[in-house]
mmCIF file of C-alpha atoms and ligand atoms in Angstrom:
data_model
loop_
_atom_site.group_PDB
_atom_site.id
_atom_site.type_symbol
_atom_site.label_atom_id
_atom_site.label_comp_id
_atom_site.label_asym_id
_atom_site.label_seq_id
_atom_site.Cartn_x
_atom_site.Cartn_y
_atom_site.Cartn_z
ATOM 1 C CA UNK G 1 0.000 0.000 0.000
ATOM 2 C CA UNK G 2 1.342 3.433 -0.814
ATOM 3 C CA UNK G 3 2.362 5.902 1.868
ATOM 4 C CA UNK G 4 -0.307 8.291 0.735
ATOM 5 C CA UNK G 5 -3.051 5.799 1.431
ATOM 6 C CA UNK G 6 -1.503 4.813 4.755
ATOM 7 C CA UNK G 7 -1.351 8.470 5.749
ATOM 8 C CA UNK G 8 -4.947 8.960 4.730
ATOM 9 C CA UNK G 9 -6.154 5.917 6.662
ATOM 10 C CA UNK G 10 -4.312 7.078 9.783
ATOM 11 C CA UNK G 11 -5.997 10.464 9.597
ATOM 12 C CA UNK G 12 -9.421 8.888 9.030
ATOM 13 C CA UNK G 13 -8.840 6.642 12.049
ATOM 14 C CA UNK G 14 -7.847 9.617 14.206
ATOM 15 C CA UNK G 15 -11.017 11.406 13.148
ATOM 16 C CA UNK G 16 -13.307 8.411 13.545
ATOM 17 C CA UNK G 17 -13.534 9.055 17.306
ATOM 18 C CA UNK G 18 -15.224 12.364 16.632
ATOM 19 C CA UNK G 19 -18.892 12.480 15.872
ATOM 20 C CA UNK G 20 -19.858 13.640 13.370
ATOM 21 C CA UNK G 21 -16.428 13.241 11.778
ATOM 22 C CA UNK G 22 -15.523 16.091 9.430
ATOM 23 C CA UNK G 23 -15.030 15.691 5.702
ATOM 24 C CA UNK G 24 -11.361 15.364 4.787
ATOM 25 C CA UNK G 25 -10.395 17.661 1.945
ATOM 26 C CA UNK G 26 -7.208 16.107 0.573
ATOM 27 C CA UNK G 27 -5.217 19.172 -0.468
ATOM 28 C CA UNK G 28 -3.360 18.072 -3.574
ATOM 29 C CA UNK G 29 -1.870 21.401 -4.683
ATOM 30 C CA UNK G 30 1.557 21.088 -6.334
ATOM 31 C CA UNK G 31 1.188 17.297 -6.678
ATOM 32 C CA UNK G 32 0.598 15.725 -10.091
ATOM 33 C CA UNK G 33 -2.399 13.534 -10.748
ATOM 34 C CA UNK G 34 -0.137 10.470 -10.668
ATOM 35 C CA UNK G 35 0.339 11.061 -6.920
ATOM 36 C CA UNK G 36 -3.366 11.572 -6.402
ATOM 37 C CA UNK G 37 -4.686 8.616 -8.395
ATOM 38 C CA UNK G 38 -4.052 5.985 -5.696
ATOM 39 C CA UNK G 39 -6.230 7.913 -3.277
ATOM 40 C CA UNK G 40 -8.988 8.167 -5.872
ATOM 41 C CA UNK G 41 -8.693 4.445 -6.468
ATOM 42 C CA UNK G 42 -8.895 3.927 -2.716
ATOM 43 C CA UNK G 43 -12.294 5.608 -2.937
ATOM 44 C CA UNK G 44 -11.637 9.125 -1.714
ATOM 45 C CA UNK G 45 -13.485 11.793 -3.657
ATOM 46 C CA UNK G 46 -12.902 15.148 -1.975
ATOM 47 C CA UNK G 47 -9.874 17.208 -3.030
ATOM 48 C CA UNK G 48 -8.651 20.746 -2.538
ATOM 49 C CA UNK G 49 -6.548 23.012 -4.737
ATOM 50 C CA UNK G 50 -5.406 26.590 -4.229
ATOM 51 C CA UNK G 51 -4.867 27.764 -7.798
ATOM 52 C CA UNK G 52 -7.489 27.816 -10.512
ATOM 53 C CA UNK G 53 -5.098 27.346 -13.415
ATOM 54 C CA UNK G 54 -3.254 24.414 -11.859
ATOM 55 C CA UNK G 55 -6.517 22.764 -10.851
ATOM 56 C CA UNK G 56 -7.992 23.184 -14.302
ATOM 57 C CA UNK G 57 -5.077 21.385 -15.942
ATOM 58 C CA UNK G 58 -5.087 18.643 -13.359
ATOM 59 C CA UNK G 59 -8.770 17.951 -12.845
ATOM 60 C CA UNK G 60 -10.843 19.019 -15.862
ATOM 61 C CA UNK G 61 -10.588 15.734 -17.697
ATOM 62 C CA UNK G 62 -10.880 13.336 -14.778
ATOM 63 C CA UNK G 63 -13.854 15.262 -13.425
ATOM 64 C CA UNK G 64 -15.776 14.264 -16.531
ATOM 65 C CA UNK G 65 -14.983 10.594 -15.937
ATOM 66 C CA UNK G 66 -15.470 10.366 -12.183
ATOM 67 C CA UNK G 67 -18.739 12.120 -11.643
ATOM 68 C CA UNK G 68 -18.772 12.142 -7.854
ATOM 69 C CA UNK G 69 -15.449 13.931 -7.414
ATOM 70 C CA UNK G 70 -15.890 16.977 -5.216
ATOM 71 C CA UNK G 71 -13.417 19.800 -5.745
ATOM 72 C CA UNK G 72 -12.772 22.605 -3.281
ATOM 73 C CA UNK G 73 -10.969 25.851 -4.064
ATOM 74 C CA UNK G 74 -9.210 26.764 -0.837
ATOM 75 C CA UNK G 75 -6.846 29.492 -2.041
ATOM 76 C CA UNK G 76 -7.417 33.160 -2.727
ATOM 77 C CA UNK G 77 -9.483 33.914 -5.829
ATOM 78 C CA UNK G 78 -9.114 36.954 -8.070
ATOM 79 C CA UNK G 79 -12.422 38.114 -9.448
ATOM 80 C CA UNK G 80 -11.194 37.801 -13.060
ATOM 81 C CA UNK G 81 -10.882 34.040 -12.469
ATOM 82 C CA UNK G 82 -14.337 33.668 -10.931
ATOM 83 C CA UNK G 83 -15.860 32.106 -14.014
ATOM 84 C CA UNK G 84 -13.184 29.437 -14.362
ATOM 85 C CA UNK G 85 -13.507 28.703 -10.660
ATOM 86 C CA UNK G 86 -17.277 28.300 -10.760
ATOM 87 C CA UNK G 87 -16.944 26.023 -13.757
ATOM 88 C CA UNK G 88 -14.599 23.612 -11.989
ATOM 89 C CA UNK G 89 -15.122 23.780 -8.231
ATOM 90 C CA UNK G 90 -18.068 22.512 -6.203
ATOM 91 C CA UNK G 91 -17.064 24.598 -3.194
ATOM 92 C CA UNK G 92 -15.162 27.861 -2.977
ATOM 93 C CA UNK G 93 -13.684 28.660 0.448
ATOM 94 C CA UNK G 94 -12.231 32.081 -0.225
ATOM 95 C CA UNK G 95 -15.097 34.524 -0.712
ATOM 96 C CA UNK G 96 -13.968 37.791 0.848
ATOM 97 C CA UNK G 97 -15.111 40.814 -1.148
ATOM 98 C CA UNK G 98 -18.163 42.320 -2.769
ATOM 99 C CA UNK G 99 -16.350 42.503 -6.095
ATOM 100 C CA UNK G 100 -15.779 38.742 -5.978
ATOM 101 C CA UNK G 101 -19.365 38.079 -4.920
ATOM 102 C CA UNK G 102 -20.628 39.979 -7.973
ATOM 103 C CA UNK G 103 -18.350 38.059 -10.343
ATOM 104 C CA UNK G 104 -19.278 34.692 -8.818
ATOM 105 C CA UNK G 105 -22.971 35.508 -9.170
ATOM 106 C CA UNK G 106 -22.433 36.528 -12.778
ATOM 107 C CA UNK G 107 -20.534 33.295 -13.443
ATOM 108 C CA UNK G 108 -23.263 31.152 -11.887
ATOM 109 C CA UNK G 109 -25.812 32.860 -14.090
ATOM 110 C CA UNK G 110 -23.777 32.506 -17.278
ATOM 111 C CA UNK G 111 -22.876 28.871 -16.634
ATOM 112 C CA UNK G 112 -26.273 27.895 -15.168
ATOM 113 C CA UNK G 113 -24.511 26.433 -12.138
ATOM 114 C CA UNK G 114 -25.036 26.801 -8.394
ATOM 115 C CA UNK G 115 -22.040 26.319 -6.108
ATOM 116 C CA UNK G 116 -21.431 26.382 -2.363
ATOM 117 C CA UNK G 117 -19.373 29.075 -0.692
ATOM 118 C CA UNK G 118 -17.434 29.623 2.476
ATOM 119 C CA UNK G 119 -16.636 33.165 3.473
ATOM 120 C CA UNK G 120 -13.000 33.446 4.486
ATOM 121 C CA UNK G 121 -12.618 35.369 7.718
ATOM 122 C CA UNK G 122 -9.320 37.080 8.516
ATOM 123 C CA UNK G 123 -9.567 35.684 12.003
ATOM 124 C CA UNK G 124 -6.198 36.984 13.248
ATOM 125 C CA UNK G 125 -6.616 40.433 11.648
ATOM 126 C CA UNK G 126 -3.390 39.974 9.751
ATOM 127 C CA UNK G 127 -2.493 42.585 7.153
ATOM 128 C CA UNK G 128 -1.015 40.120 4.683
ATOM 129 C CA UNK G 129 -3.849 37.595 4.848
ATOM 130 C CA UNK G 130 -6.895 37.253 2.662
ATOM 131 C CA UNK G 131 -10.302 37.209 4.224
ATOM 132 C CA UNK G 132 -12.941 39.648 5.378
ATOM 133 C CA UNK G 133 -12.626 41.330 8.762
ATOM 134 C CA UNK G 134 -15.155 40.408 11.409
ATOM 135 C CA UNK G 135 -16.634 43.895 11.325
ATOM 136 C CA UNK G 136 -17.405 43.617 7.605
ATOM 137 C CA UNK G 137 -18.747 40.103 7.831
ATOM 138 C CA UNK G 138 -22.452 40.752 8.160
ATOM 139 C CA UNK G 139 -22.510 43.169 5.248
ATOM 140 C CA UNK G 140 -20.704 40.625 3.038
ATOM 141 C CA UNK G 141 -23.221 37.944 4.007
ATOM 142 C CA UNK G 142 -26.042 40.300 3.074
ATOM 143 C CA UNK G 143 -24.411 40.829 -0.309
ATOM 144 C CA UNK G 144 -24.129 37.072 -0.840
ATOM 145 C CA UNK G 145 -27.809 36.732 0.011
ATOM 146 C CA UNK G 146 -28.875 39.462 -2.350
ATOM 147 C CA UNK G 147 -26.765 37.975 -5.149
ATOM 148 C CA UNK G 148 -28.176 34.524 -4.307
ATOM 149 C CA UNK G 149 -24.869 32.841 -3.531
ATOM 150 C CA UNK G 150 -25.289 29.872 -1.215
ATOM 151 C CA UNK G 151 -23.109 30.563 1.822
ATOM 152 C CA UNK G 152 -22.609 27.365 3.834
ATOM 153 C CA UNK G 153 -20.165 28.606 6.464
ATOM 154 C CA UNK G 154 -16.926 30.333 7.360
ATOM 155 C CA UNK G 155 -13.326 29.411 6.662
ATOM 156 C CA UNK G 156 -10.210 30.561 8.493
ATOM 157 C CA UNK G 157 -6.440 30.177 8.493
ATOM 158 C CA UNK G 158 -5.178 31.072 11.974
ATOM 159 C CA UNK G 159 -1.916 33.031 12.316
ATOM 160 C CA UNK G 160 1.156 30.931 11.667
ATOM 161 C CA UNK G 161 3.064 29.671 14.711
ATOM 162 C CA UNK G 162 0.407 30.425 17.262
ATOM 163 C CA UNK G 163 -2.110 28.272 19.114
ATOM 164 C CA UNK G 164 -4.976 27.822 16.665
ATOM 165 C CA UNK G 165 -7.606 26.913 19.255
ATOM 166 C CA UNK G 166 -8.663 30.455 20.268
ATOM 167 C CA UNK G 167 -9.113 31.289 16.575
ATOM 168 C CA UNK G 168 -11.130 28.129 15.955
ATOM 169 C CA UNK G 169 -13.323 29.043 18.917
ATOM 170 C CA UNK G 170 -13.847 32.513 17.484
ATOM 171 C CA UNK G 171 -14.851 31.088 14.097
ATOM 172 C CA UNK G 172 -17.206 28.679 15.808
ATOM 173 C CA UNK G 173 -18.821 31.559 17.654
ATOM 174 C CA UNK G 174 -19.358 33.426 14.380
ATOM 175 C CA UNK G 175 -20.752 30.339 12.671
ATOM 176 C CA UNK G 176 -23.270 29.950 15.450
ATOM 177 C CA UNK G 177 -24.124 33.632 15.473
ATOM 178 C CA UNK G 178 -24.974 33.558 11.764
ATOM 179 C CA UNK G 179 -26.597 30.121 11.947
ATOM 180 C CA UNK G 180 -24.433 28.521 9.248
ATOM 181 C CA UNK G 181 -24.131 24.725 9.011
ATOM 182 C CA UNK G 182 -20.476 24.242 7.962
ATOM 183 C CA UNK G 183 -17.028 25.297 9.141
ATOM 184 C CA UNK G 184 -13.793 25.003 7.163
ATOM 185 C CA UNK G 185 -10.942 24.911 9.658
ATOM 186 C CA UNK G 186 -8.000 22.700 10.517
ATOM 187 C CA UNK G 187 -4.919 21.753 8.468
ATOM 188 C CA UNK G 188 -2.176 19.132 8.826
ATOM 189 C CA UNK G 189 -0.871 20.512 12.099
ATOM 190 C CA UNK G 190 -4.162 21.162 13.865
ATOM 191 C CA UNK G 191 -6.975 19.221 12.203
ATOM 192 C CA UNK G 192 -7.756 17.172 15.298
ATOM 193 C CA UNK G 193 -8.253 20.256 17.473
ATOM 194 C CA UNK G 194 -10.434 21.794 14.752
ATOM 195 C CA UNK G 195 -12.492 18.623 14.432
ATOM 196 C CA UNK G 196 -13.056 18.458 18.182
ATOM 197 C CA UNK G 197 -14.413 21.995 18.016
ATOM 198 C CA UNK G 198 -16.915 21.065 15.333
ATOM 199 C CA UNK G 199 -15.114 21.720 12.049
ATOM 200 C CA UNK G 200 -17.046 20.090 9.204
ATOM 201 C CA UNK G 201 -14.237 20.376 6.629
ATOM 202 C CA UNK G 202 -10.568 19.836 7.478
ATOM 203 C CA UNK G 203 -8.086 20.773 4.736
ATOM 204 C CA UNK G 204 -5.145 18.388 4.883
ATOM 205 C CA UNK G 205 -2.215 18.497 2.487
ATOM 206 C CA UNK G 206 1.273 17.585 3.673
ATOM 207 C CA UNK G 207 0.099 15.040 6.215
ATOM 208 C CA UNK G 208 -1.383 13.044 3.324
ATOM 209 C CA UNK G 209 0.855 13.761 0.343
ATOM 210 C CA UNK G 210 4.146 14.646 2.064
ATOM 211 C CA UNK G 211 5.946 17.963 2.093
ATOM 212 C CA UNK G 212 5.606 20.252 -0.882
ATOM 213 C CA UNK G 213 8.751 21.202 -2.819
ATOM 214 C CA UNK G 214 7.472 24.710 -3.481
ATOM 215 C CA UNK G 215 4.252 26.602 -3.738
HETATM 216 C C1 PLP K 301 -2.101 24.370 1.507
HETATM 217 C C2 PLP K 301 -3.304 24.670 2.296
HETATM 218 C C3 PLP K 301 -3.806 23.748 3.228
HETATM 219 C C4 PLP K 301 -3.110 22.440 3.558
HETATM 220 O O1 PLP K 301 -1.948 22.695 4.278
HETATM 221 P P1 PLP K 301 -1.143 21.516 5.023
HETATM 222 O O2 PLP K 301 -0.482 22.208 6.162
HETATM 223 O O3 PLP K 301 -0.195 20.963 4.033
HETATM 224 O O4 PLP K 301 -2.146 20.528 5.483
HETATM 225 C C5 PLP K 301 -4.963 24.082 3.891
HETATM 226 N N1 PLP K 301 -5.617 25.248 3.665
HETATM 227 C C6 PLP K 301 -5.173 26.144 2.787
HETATM 228 C C7 PLP K 301 -5.940 27.398 2.569
HETATM 229 C C8 PLP K 301 -4.001 25.898 2.071
HETATM 230 O O5 PLP K 301 -3.563 26.802 1.185
#
């Protein structure tokens, strides 16, 4: 059995003690399809990518063959790539501006597709990070509603090198406040903590596929 599958099974086992267990988004960015295939053959269907162009090259063809693949865009999205993103991804985790909301709505209309969206919250108020600030959150949700985008929950990336738990708790509080069903939080280093706090979607890359050469 390949390492990738062993890694995946270990993670699933760790999560099986949590009820309900979150969905594992296998983050396959930078890895070629040849690395990913064994996991698909193993039966996993949920994958995450952070770049539209890379994902398009990697997944367009296979998505037509394996109909129940579920693709998640977890990286920042420029509004000029909204249409390509809506075409390929079932979920987009990085909604964070009105401009993007408008382009996504336009893309859904043009393509006759409905997708699911997480709003990315800049939970640590970091200048360099994507995501909407907490104070602008309710107005962005209202915009999503008026443009008929289906918002399923919030997504966050806590500040690097700090305890993620307080940030997960904050996201959980917001999710509850706005009555949203899903939460996208937890990565290789902290997915178990996130899952224990009710994350519905953990985004796991290196712990499944190994370390990435570059980004
Ligand atoms: C790359 C990435 C992940 C996965 O990171 P790992 O630490 O390798 O698990 C999760 N979320 C986002 C937004 C990412 O860009």
